[in-house]
C-alpha cells in the first residue's frame, strides 16, 4: 500500500511537470485528488489494516496528497505568469511608430492683415480700441458731422434695427466713443479694427459685411505732415520699402481737409498697367485732419486740439498683398483658399 502511494505521487508529479495549460492541470487535480481518484481508493482499503498500521498509512496518504497539491499550486502559478507574459508580448504597442499628425488650423488671411497692422501701430504707441457692431445713429453719423438728412449718408446705406439703431457702416463710431470717454482731453492714439455693414449687392469687389481698420490721433500740434509721415511708414511696412505714396484731395464729412492715399504700382513700377488701370497708382485708404465739428461734438476745444484719422479695408489690403481677385473668397470659407495662408506651408 505504501509503495502504491509513492508510485501515485511520482506519477502525479511527473504529469504536473509536463502539463502545458491550466485546463490540463485542473484535469490532473481532479484525477488524483478527487473523490474518485486513486488516493481516495487506497484510503478506502485501510479498513483491512491493523490498528498499528492505520495511523501510519493515514499520515502517509495525507503527505502524498499535500505534496501533489503543493506541486499543482506551484505549477499553476507558473502557468498563470507565463500566460500574462504571453499576453503582454502579443499586445505590445510599438511606440516607435510615427503618430497621426494633429491638424492645426491657421489664421484667416484678414486676421493676419489686421494683426500685422495692429502690431505696426502698437509699435508706434497706439492702443487697440473696439466698439459695438449694433450702433446708435448718433455715434455712427451725427457725432461724425453727418446730421440727419446729410446727403453723404446716402454713401453708407445700412441695415436699420430701428430709426435710431443700425448695424454700423464704418468703425468711425469707435473714434467718437473714445473721444467722448476722454472728456475733451488729449492725447489719443488708437487703432480700431472690426466688422462693418452696408446695404450693398455682393460682387467681386463688394460685400454687405466687411472689415475696416481705422486710426485716430488727437493732441496738440498734430499736423498734416504727421499724418503723411505715419501713412508712409504704414505703406512701406505693408507693401515694401520701394513703394511711393501720394495723397490726393478728397471729401469725407468727418475730416477737413480730406485725402485719399495711393501707393505706386508694384507690377509696372509706375508706368501704367491693367492692375493700376494705366495710372501707375493704386488706391489704398482715406484719411484727413479731424473736422473741427467732430472735435467740438466730442467736447474738445478745436482751437487747442487737432488730430488726424485714417481708415482702410483689410480685404482690399489683403487682395493687393496676396493677389486675391474676389472679395467673396474671404467669406465663403473654402478650405482650399484658406489653406494657402497657412504659415507652416
Ligand atoms: Zn501698374
mmCIF file of C-alpha atoms and ligand atoms in Angstrom:
data_model
loop_
_atom_site.group_PDB
_atom_site.id
_atom_site.type_symbol
_atom_site.label_atom_id
_atom_site.label_comp_id
_atom_site.label_asym_id
_atom_site.label_seq_id
_atom_site.Cartn_x
_atom_site.Cartn_y
_atom_site.Cartn_z
ATOM 1 C CA UNK A 1 0.000 0.000 0.000
ATOM 2 C CA UNK A 2 2.865 2.306 0.902
ATOM 3 C CA UNK A 3 4.532 1.580 -2.402
ATOM 4 C CA UNK A 4 1.302 2.205 -4.297
ATOM 5 C CA UNK A 5 1.006 5.642 -2.689
ATOM 6 C CA UNK A 6 4.628 6.552 -3.539
ATOM 7 C CA UNK A 7 4.060 5.420 -7.114
ATOM 8 C CA UNK A 8 0.955 7.602 -7.373
ATOM 9 C CA UNK A 9 2.863 10.611 -6.039
ATOM 10 C CA UNK A 10 5.686 10.212 -8.561
ATOM 11 C CA UNK A 11 3.249 9.641 -11.409
ATOM 12 C CA UNK A 12 1.198 12.705 -10.470
ATOM 13 C CA UNK A 13 4.247 14.958 -10.087
ATOM 14 C CA UNK A 14 5.580 13.898 -13.481
ATOM 15 C CA UNK A 15 2.242 14.696 -15.129
ATOM 16 C CA UNK A 16 2.055 18.049 -13.361
ATOM 17 C CA UNK A 17 5.513 18.969 -14.617
ATOM 18 C CA UNK A 18 4.593 18.038 -18.159
ATOM 19 C CA UNK A 19 1.260 19.855 -18.169
ATOM 20 C CA UNK A 20 1.160 22.831 -20.548
ATOM 21 C CA UNK A 21 -2.118 24.548 -19.684
ATOM 22 C CA UNK A 22 -4.302 25.454 -16.750
ATOM 23 C CA UNK A 23 -7.009 23.161 -18.074
ATOM 24 C CA UNK A 24 -4.644 20.204 -18.199
ATOM 25 C CA UNK A 25 -3.512 20.963 -14.676
ATOM 26 C CA UNK A 26 -7.069 21.076 -13.418
ATOM 27 C CA UNK A 27 -7.752 17.686 -15.003
ATOM 28 C CA UNK A 28 -4.763 16.271 -13.065
ATOM 29 C CA UNK A 29 -6.074 17.775 -9.833
ATOM 30 C CA UNK A 30 -9.472 16.134 -10.314
ATOM 31 C CA UNK A 31 -7.912 12.818 -11.352
ATOM 32 C CA UNK A 32 -5.553 12.441 -8.348
ATOM 33 C CA UNK A 33 -7.147 14.378 -5.531
ATOM 34 C CA UNK A 34 -10.824 13.970 -6.426
ATOM 35 C CA UNK A 35 -13.265 11.698 -4.631
ATOM 36 C CA UNK A 36 -12.989 9.110 -7.367
ATOM 37 C CA UNK A 37 -9.199 9.413 -7.553
ATOM 38 C CA UNK A 38 -6.699 6.639 -6.831
ATOM 39 C CA UNK A 39 -5.590 8.029 -3.433
ATOM 40 C CA UNK A 40 -9.132 8.002 -2.110
ATOM 41 C CA UNK A 41 -9.392 4.480 -3.384
ATOM 42 C CA UNK A 42 -6.238 3.463 -1.487
ATOM 43 C CA UNK A 43 -7.556 5.036 1.696
ATOM 44 C CA UNK A 44 -10.803 3.085 1.369
ATOM 45 C CA UNK A 45 -8.750 -0.098 1.626
ATOM 46 C CA UNK A 46 -7.406 0.987 5.037
ATOM 47 C CA UNK A 47 -10.142 -0.989 6.810
ATOM 48 C CA UNK A 48 -8.197 -4.103 6.139
ATOM 49 C CA UNK A 49 -5.163 -2.828 8.014
ATOM 50 C CA UNK A 50 -4.204 -3.450 11.631
ATOM 51 C CA UNK A 51 -4.727 -0.823 14.324
ATOM 52 C CA UNK A 52 -0.982 -0.006 14.387
ATOM 53 C CA UNK A 53 -0.665 0.338 10.643
ATOM 54 C CA UNK A 54 -3.738 2.519 10.121
ATOM 55 C CA UNK A 55 -2.434 5.875 11.536
ATOM 56 C CA UNK A 56 0.908 5.411 9.755
ATOM 57 C CA UNK A 57 -0.837 4.866 6.425
ATOM 58 C CA UNK A 58 -3.242 7.725 7.101
ATOM 59 C CA UNK A 59 -0.345 10.119 7.722
ATOM 60 C CA UNK A 60 1.453 8.945 4.582
ATOM 61 C CA UNK A 61 -1.662 9.340 2.446
ATOM 62 C CA UNK A 62 -2.047 12.901 3.700
ATOM 63 C CA UNK A 63 1.612 13.623 2.964
ATOM 64 C CA UNK A 64 1.181 12.395 -0.582
ATOM 65 C CA UNK A 65 -1.980 14.490 -1.080
ATOM 66 C CA UNK A 66 -0.222 17.524 0.329
ATOM 67 C CA UNK A 67 2.836 17.036 -1.889
ATOM 68 C CA UNK A 68 0.660 16.777 -5.005
ATOM 69 C CA UNK A 69 -1.428 19.800 -4.017
ATOM 70 C CA UNK A 70 1.683 21.933 -3.385
ATOM 71 C CA UNK A 71 3.137 20.915 -6.732
ATOM 72 C CA UNK A 72 -0.113 21.762 -8.548
ATOM 73 C CA UNK A 73 -0.261 25.167 -6.915
ATOM 74 C CA UNK A 74 3.329 25.960 -7.865
ATOM 75 C CA UNK A 75 2.768 24.840 -11.436
ATOM 76 C CA UNK A 76 -0.468 26.833 -11.646
ATOM 77 C CA UNK A 77 1.352 29.997 -10.583
ATOM 78 C CA UNK A 78 3.999 29.374 -13.208
ATOM 79 C CA UNK A 79 1.415 28.826 -15.950
ATOM 80 C CA UNK A 80 -0.516 31.964 -14.984
ATOM 81 C CA UNK A 81 2.619 34.096 -15.097
ATOM 82 C CA UNK A 82 3.516 32.654 -18.483
ATOM 83 C CA UNK A 83 0.018 33.495 -19.742
ATOM 84 C CA UNK A 84 0.373 37.117 -18.613
ATOM 85 C CA UNK A 85 3.793 37.429 -20.250
ATOM 86 C CA UNK A 86 2.473 35.993 -23.465
ATOM 87 C CA UNK A 87 -0.456 38.392 -23.452
ATOM 88 C CA UNK A 88 1.893 41.325 -22.886
ATOM 89 C CA UNK A 89 4.100 40.153 -25.719
ATOM 90 C CA UNK A 90 1.242 39.861 -28.221
ATOM 91 C CA UNK A 91 -0.430 43.129 -27.206
ATOM 92 C CA UNK A 92 2.687 45.268 -27.081
ATOM 93 C CA UNK A 93 2.342 48.766 -28.593
ATOM 94 C CA UNK A 94 5.160 49.826 -30.850
ATOM 95 C CA UNK A 95 5.889 53.290 -29.508
ATOM 96 C CA UNK A 96 8.412 53.940 -32.247
ATOM 97 C CA UNK A 97 5.669 54.113 -34.913
ATOM 98 C CA UNK A 98 5.056 57.686 -36.087
ATOM 99 C CA UNK A 99 1.832 59.194 -34.659
ATOM 100 C CA UNK A 100 -1.019 60.628 -36.670
ATOM 101 C CA UNK A 101 -0.315 64.328 -37.193
ATOM 102 C CA UNK A 102 -2.751 66.709 -35.484
ATOM 103 C CA UNK A 103 -4.373 69.058 -37.991
ATOM 104 C CA UNK A 104 -3.579 72.606 -36.958
ATOM 105 C CA UNK A 105 -5.683 75.445 -38.300
ATOM 106 C CA UNK A 106 -4.259 78.789 -39.350
ATOM 107 C CA UNK A 107 -5.228 82.395 -39.029
ATOM 108 C CA UNK A 108 -7.736 83.738 -41.518
ATOM 109 C CA UNK A 109 -5.958 85.989 -44.040
ATOM 110 C CA UNK A 110 -7.954 89.010 -42.816
ATOM 111 C CA UNK A 111 -6.978 88.273 -39.218
ATOM 112 C CA UNK A 112 -3.363 88.154 -40.315
ATOM 113 C CA UNK A 113 -3.633 91.503 -42.095
ATOM 114 C CA UNK A 114 -5.368 93.119 -39.108
ATOM 115 C CA UNK A 115 -2.821 91.740 -36.641
ATOM 116 C CA UNK A 116 0.025 92.914 -38.841
ATOM 117 C CA UNK A 117 -1.465 96.427 -38.970
ATOM 118 C CA UNK A 118 -2.178 96.387 -35.222
ATOM 119 C CA UNK A 119 1.399 95.312 -34.439
ATOM 120 C CA UNK A 120 2.792 98.115 -36.580
ATOM 121 C CA UNK A 121 0.695 100.801 -34.885
ATOM 122 C CA UNK A 122 1.116 99.390 -31.363
ATOM 123 C CA UNK A 123 4.839 99.741 -32.064
ATOM 124 C CA UNK A 124 4.210 103.452 -32.695
ATOM 125 C CA UNK A 125 2.393 103.870 -29.368
ATOM 126 C CA UNK A 126 -1.207 103.303 -30.448
ATOM 127 C CA UNK A 127 -3.793 101.376 -28.443
ATOM 128 C CA UNK A 128 -6.373 98.996 -29.940
ATOM 129 C CA UNK A 129 -9.974 100.149 -29.306
ATOM 130 C CA UNK A 130 -13.188 98.309 -30.100
ATOM 131 C CA UNK A 131 -16.876 99.160 -30.097
ATOM 132 C CA UNK A 132 -20.327 97.656 -30.730
ATOM 133 C CA UNK A 133 -21.402 96.453 -34.178
ATOM 134 C CA UNK A 134 -25.030 97.318 -33.399
ATOM 135 C CA UNK A 135 -24.657 101.065 -33.057
ATOM 136 C CA UNK A 136 -26.659 104.181 -32.348
ATOM 137 C CA UNK A 137 -27.349 106.557 -35.211
ATOM 138 C CA UNK A 138 -25.782 109.252 -33.049
ATOM 139 C CA UNK A 139 -22.305 107.665 -32.890
ATOM 140 C CA UNK A 140 -22.438 106.233 -36.412
ATOM 141 C CA UNK A 141 -23.447 109.507 -38.098
ATOM 142 C CA UNK A 142 -24.342 112.555 -36.025
ATOM 143 C CA UNK A 143 -21.229 112.701 -33.849
ATOM 144 C CA UNK A 144 -19.188 112.408 -37.048
ATOM 145 C CA UNK A 145 -20.616 115.549 -38.626
ATOM 146 C CA UNK A 146 -23.322 113.642 -40.521
ATOM 147 C CA UNK A 147 -26.610 115.064 -39.177
ATOM 148 C CA UNK A 148 -29.920 113.529 -40.208
ATOM 149 C CA UNK A 149 -30.671 114.343 -43.838
ATOM 150 C CA UNK A 150 -26.995 114.901 -44.747
ATOM 151 C CA UNK A 151 -26.576 113.812 -48.384
ATOM 152 C CA UNK A 152 -23.327 111.940 -47.589
ATOM 153 C CA UNK A 153 -25.392 109.437 -45.574
ATOM 154 C CA UNK A 154 -26.520 108.016 -48.923
ATOM 155 C CA UNK A 155 -22.988 106.684 -49.477
ATOM 156 C CA UNK A 156 -23.407 104.476 -46.418
ATOM 157 C CA UNK A 157 -26.833 102.857 -46.602
ATOM 158 C CA UNK A 158 -27.151 100.287 -43.822
ATOM 159 C CA UNK A 159 -29.343 97.759 -42.072
ATOM 160 C CA UNK A 160 -31.555 99.525 -39.555
ATOM 161 C CA UNK A 161 -32.838 97.856 -36.388
ATOM 162 C CA UNK A 162 -34.948 100.916 -35.521
ATOM 163 C CA UNK A 163 -34.830 104.551 -36.692
ATOM 164 C CA UNK A 164 -32.068 105.226 -34.159
ATOM 165 C CA UNK A 165 -30.202 101.887 -34.111
ATOM 166 C CA UNK A 166 -28.371 100.286 -37.010
ATOM 167 C CA UNK A 167 -25.518 97.958 -37.909
ATOM 168 C CA UNK A 168 -22.535 100.307 -38.002
ATOM 169 C CA UNK A 169 -21.468 101.333 -41.504
ATOM 170 C CA UNK A 170 -17.869 102.059 -40.505
ATOM 171 C CA UNK A 171 -15.604 101.751 -37.472
ATOM 172 C CA UNK A 172 -15.608 105.542 -37.004
ATOM 173 C CA UNK A 173 -18.190 105.470 -34.180
ATOM 174 C CA UNK A 174 -15.405 103.929 -32.063
ATOM 175 C CA UNK A 175 -13.499 107.194 -32.616
ATOM 176 C CA UNK A 176 -16.496 109.238 -31.446
ATOM 177 C CA UNK A 177 -16.968 106.993 -28.391
ATOM 178 C CA UNK A 178 -13.268 107.133 -27.482
ATOM 179 C CA UNK A 179 -13.123 110.932 -27.756
ATOM 180 C CA UNK A 180 -16.257 111.211 -25.599
ATOM 181 C CA UNK A 181 -14.642 108.967 -22.959
ATOM 182 C CA UNK A 182 -11.541 111.194 -22.854
ATOM 183 C CA UNK A 183 -13.772 114.157 -21.907
ATOM 184 C CA UNK A 184 -12.093 116.771 -24.039
ATOM 185 C CA UNK A 185 -8.537 115.866 -23.077
ATOM 186 C CA UNK A 186 -5.726 114.575 -25.241
ATOM 187 C CA UNK A 187 -3.735 112.836 -26.341
ATOM 188 C CA UNK A 188 -5.483 109.926 -28.059
ATOM 189 C CA UNK A 189 -3.734 107.380 -30.284
ATOM 190 C CA UNK A 190 -5.969 104.473 -31.202
ATOM 191 C CA UNK A 191 -6.427 101.889 -33.906
ATOM 192 C CA UNK A 192 -9.943 100.391 -34.318
ATOM 193 C CA UNK A 193 -10.439 97.149 -36.234
ATOM 194 C CA UNK A 194 -13.811 95.475 -36.733
ATOM 195 C CA UNK A 195 -16.711 94.332 -38.906
ATOM 196 C CA UNK A 196 -18.998 96.851 -40.597
ATOM 197 C CA UNK A 197 -22.180 96.511 -42.682
ATOM 198 C CA UNK A 198 -23.635 98.229 -45.706
ATOM 199 C CA UNK A 199 -26.614 97.523 -47.896
ATOM 200 C CA UNK A 200 -24.516 96.583 -50.927
ATOM 201 C CA UNK A 201 -25.102 93.904 -53.533
ATOM 202 C CA UNK A 202 -22.289 91.361 -53.268
ATOM 203 C CA UNK A 203 -19.925 91.091 -56.230
ATOM 204 C CA UNK A 204 -16.178 90.620 -56.770
ATOM 205 C CA UNK A 205 -15.359 93.899 -55.026
ATOM 206 C CA UNK A 206 -18.414 94.490 -52.775
ATOM 207 C CA UNK A 207 -19.700 92.668 -49.738
ATOM 208 C CA UNK A 208 -22.586 93.612 -47.419
ATOM 209 C CA UNK A 209 -20.297 92.770 -44.496
ATOM 210 C CA UNK A 210 -16.634 93.672 -44.492
ATOM 211 C CA UNK A 211 -13.780 94.737 -42.245
ATOM 212 C CA UNK A 212 -12.376 98.157 -41.540
ATOM 213 C CA UNK A 213 -9.433 99.340 -39.553
ATOM 214 C CA UNK A 214 -9.168 102.964 -38.597
ATOM 215 C CA UNK A 215 -6.699 105.098 -36.768
ATOM 216 C CA UNK A 216 -7.224 108.296 -34.783
ATOM 217 C CA UNK A 217 -4.717 110.671 -33.254
ATOM 218 C CA UNK A 218 -5.842 113.697 -31.236
ATOM 219 C CA UNK A 219 -3.475 116.045 -29.456
ATOM 220 C CA UNK A 220 -1.895 119.464 -29.510
ATOM 221 C CA UNK A 221 0.029 120.470 -32.637
ATOM 222 C CA UNK A 222 -0.975 117.431 -34.679
ATOM 223 C CA UNK A 223 -0.389 118.398 -38.302
ATOM 224 C CA UNK A 224 -0.997 117.095 -41.802
ATOM 225 C CA UNK A 225 2.708 116.246 -42.058
ATOM 226 C CA UNK A 226 2.308 113.887 -39.072
ATOM 227 C CA UNK A 227 -0.457 112.114 -40.985
ATOM 228 C CA UNK A 228 1.634 111.856 -44.127
ATOM 229 C CA UNK A 229 4.658 110.506 -42.246
ATOM 230 C CA UNK A 230 2.537 107.920 -40.441
ATOM 231 C CA UNK A 231 0.914 106.707 -43.666
ATOM 232 C CA UNK A 232 4.283 106.473 -45.387
ATOM 233 C CA UNK A 233 5.635 104.218 -42.615
ATOM 234 C CA UNK A 234 2.490 102.107 -42.897
ATOM 235 C CA UNK A 235 2.657 101.757 -46.704
ATOM 236 C CA UNK A 236 6.328 100.785 -46.787
ATOM 237 C CA UNK A 237 5.899 98.294 -43.958
ATOM 238 C CA UNK A 238 2.886 96.604 -45.550
ATOM 239 C CA UNK A 239 3.876 96.698 -49.216
ATOM 240 C CA UNK A 240 7.650 97.150 -49.315
ATOM 241 C CA UNK A 241 10.256 99.889 -48.957
ATOM 242 C CA UNK A 242 10.299 100.589 -52.702
ATOM 243 C CA UNK A 243 6.682 101.803 -52.775
ATOM 244 C CA UNK A 244 5.932 105.524 -53.118
ATOM 245 C CA UNK A 245 2.811 107.164 -51.705
ATOM 246 C CA UNK A 246 0.793 110.099 -52.940
ATOM 247 C CA UNK A 247 -2.085 111.999 -51.343
ATOM 248 C CA UNK A 248 -4.991 113.196 -53.480
ATOM 249 C CA UNK A 249 -7.618 115.700 -52.263
ATOM 250 C CA UNK A 250 -10.927 114.028 -51.414
ATOM 251 C CA UNK A 251 -14.062 114.541 -49.336
ATOM 252 C CA UNK A 252 -15.237 112.926 -46.110
ATOM 253 C CA UNK A 253 -17.761 114.650 -43.823
ATOM 254 C CA UNK A 254 -15.692 113.934 -40.700
ATOM 255 C CA UNK A 255 -12.299 115.213 -41.902
ATOM 256 C CA UNK A 256 -11.134 118.550 -43.328
ATOM 257 C CA UNK A 257 -9.014 118.588 -45.389
ATOM 258 C CA UNK A 258 -9.550 115.024 -46.617
ATOM 259 C CA UNK A 259 -7.244 112.936 -48.777
ATOM 260 C CA UNK A 260 -7.013 109.566 -50.419
ATOM 261 C CA UNK A 261 -3.715 107.766 -50.355
ATOM 262 C CA UNK A 262 -2.360 105.809 -53.316
ATOM 263 C CA UNK A 263 0.735 103.641 -53.480
ATOM 264 C CA UNK A 264 2.847 103.211 -56.581
ATOM 265 C CA UNK A 265 2.002 100.136 -58.625
ATOM 266 C CA UNK A 266 4.463 97.337 -57.980
ATOM 267 C CA UNK A 267 3.688 95.472 -61.168
ATOM 268 C CA UNK A 268 4.529 98.234 -63.653
ATOM 269 C CA UNK A 269 6.682 100.365 -61.344
ATOM 270 C CA UNK A 270 4.525 103.403 -62.111
ATOM 271 C CA UNK A 271 4.482 103.179 -65.913
ATOM 272 C CA UNK A 272 0.854 102.036 -66.063
ATOM 273 C CA UNK A 273 -0.694 98.591 -66.439
ATOM 274 C CA UNK A 274 -4.075 96.847 -66.205
ATOM 275 C CA UNK A 275 -3.821 96.370 -62.410
ATOM 276 C CA UNK A 276 -3.412 100.107 -61.790
ATOM 277 C CA UNK A 277 -5.772 100.994 -64.661
ATOM 278 C CA UNK A 278 -2.855 102.621 -66.532
ATOM 279 C CA UNK A 279 -2.368 105.261 -63.815
ATOM 280 C CA UNK A 280 0.715 103.815 -62.103
ATOM 281 C CA UNK A 281 -1.038 104.233 -58.727
ATOM 282 C CA UNK A 282 -3.283 102.039 -56.590
ATOM 283 C CA UNK A 283 -5.795 103.485 -54.110
ATOM 284 C CA UNK A 284 -5.290 102.207 -50.567
ATOM 285 C CA UNK A 285 -7.118 104.313 -47.976
ATOM 286 C CA UNK A 286 -8.893 107.520 -46.999
ATOM 287 C CA UNK A 287 -7.612 109.960 -44.392
ATOM 288 C CA UNK A 288 -7.679 113.549 -43.262
ATOM 289 C CA UNK A 289 -7.482 116.052 -40.424
ATOM 290 C CA UNK A 290 -10.310 115.541 -37.910
ATOM 291 C CA UNK A 291 -13.102 118.051 -38.699
ATOM 292 C CA UNK A 292 -13.385 120.781 -36.026
ATOM 293 C CA UNK A 293 -17.111 119.985 -35.708
ATOM 294 C CA UNK A 294 -16.286 116.366 -34.786
ATOM 295 C CA UNK A 295 -13.820 117.550 -32.134
ATOM 296 C CA UNK A 296 -16.302 120.056 -30.718
ATOM 297 C CA UNK A 297 -19.157 117.498 -30.620
ATOM 298 C CA UNK A 298 -16.918 115.216 -28.554
ATOM 299 C CA UNK A 299 -16.104 118.061 -26.144
ATOM 300 C CA UNK A 300 -12.707 119.139 -27.486
ATOM 301 C CA UNK A 301 -11.607 122.736 -27.909
ATOM 302 C CA UNK A 302 -10.820 122.687 -31.638
ATOM 303 C CA UNK A 303 -8.583 125.748 -31.260
ATOM 304 C CA UNK A 304 -6.330 123.859 -28.870
ATOM 305 C CA UNK A 305 -6.637 120.327 -30.199
ATOM 306 C CA UNK A 306 -6.184 118.940 -33.685
ATOM 307 C CA UNK A 307 -5.993 115.417 -34.976
ATOM 308 C CA UNK A 308 -5.866 113.110 -37.921
ATOM 309 C CA UNK A 309 -7.753 109.969 -38.853
ATOM 310 C CA UNK A 310 -7.393 107.313 -41.495
ATOM 311 C CA UNK A 311 -9.397 104.251 -42.457
ATOM 312 C CA UNK A 312 -8.901 101.290 -44.733
ATOM 313 C CA UNK A 313 -10.378 97.951 -45.725
ATOM 314 C CA UNK A 314 -8.307 94.932 -44.666
ATOM 315 C CA UNK A 315 -9.911 92.997 -47.565
ATOM 316 C CA UNK A 316 -8.505 95.468 -50.083
ATOM 317 C CA UNK A 317 -5.073 95.362 -48.425
ATOM 318 C CA UNK A 318 -5.174 91.531 -48.421
ATOM 319 C CA UNK A 319 -6.346 91.395 -52.050
ATOM 320 C CA UNK A 320 -3.452 93.610 -53.133
ATOM 321 C CA UNK A 321 -0.873 91.931 -50.924
ATOM 322 C CA UNK A 322 -1.831 88.341 -51.752
ATOM 323 C CA UNK A 323 -3.220 88.806 -55.257
ATOM 324 C CA UNK A 324 -6.798 87.754 -54.408
ATOM 325 C CA UNK A 325 -9.259 88.610 -57.191
ATOM 326 C CA UNK A 326 -12.640 88.261 -55.435
ATOM 327 C CA UNK A 327 -13.618 89.678 -52.025
ATOM 328 C CA UNK A 328 -16.118 86.846 -51.530
ATOM 329 C CA UNK A 329 -13.267 84.336 -51.116
ATOM 330 C CA UNK A 330 -12.705 85.795 -47.638
ATOM 331 C CA UNK A 331 -16.221 84.859 -46.504
ATOM 332 C CA UNK A 332 -17.089 81.601 -48.227
ATOM 333 C CA UNK A 333 -14.552 79.749 -46.060
ATOM 334 C CA UNK A 334 -13.348 77.355 -48.726
ATOM 335 C CA UNK A 335 -10.557 75.423 -47.006
ATOM 336 C CA UNK A 336 -8.567 75.231 -50.262
ATOM 337 C CA UNK A 337 -8.433 79.035 -50.308
ATOM 338 C CA UNK A 338 -7.748 79.477 -46.596
ATOM 339 C CA UNK A 339 -5.016 76.828 -46.549
ATOM 340 C CA UNK A 340 -2.870 78.952 -48.833
ATOM 341 C CA UNK A 341 -2.342 81.353 -45.943
ATOM 342 C CA UNK A 342 -1.046 78.691 -43.567
ATOM 343 C CA UNK A 343 2.248 79.823 -42.066
ATOM 344 C CA UNK A 344 3.519 76.228 -41.920
ATOM 345 C CA UNK A 345 3.278 75.612 -45.656
HETATM 346 ZN ZN1 LIG B 1 0.571 99.199 -62.765
#
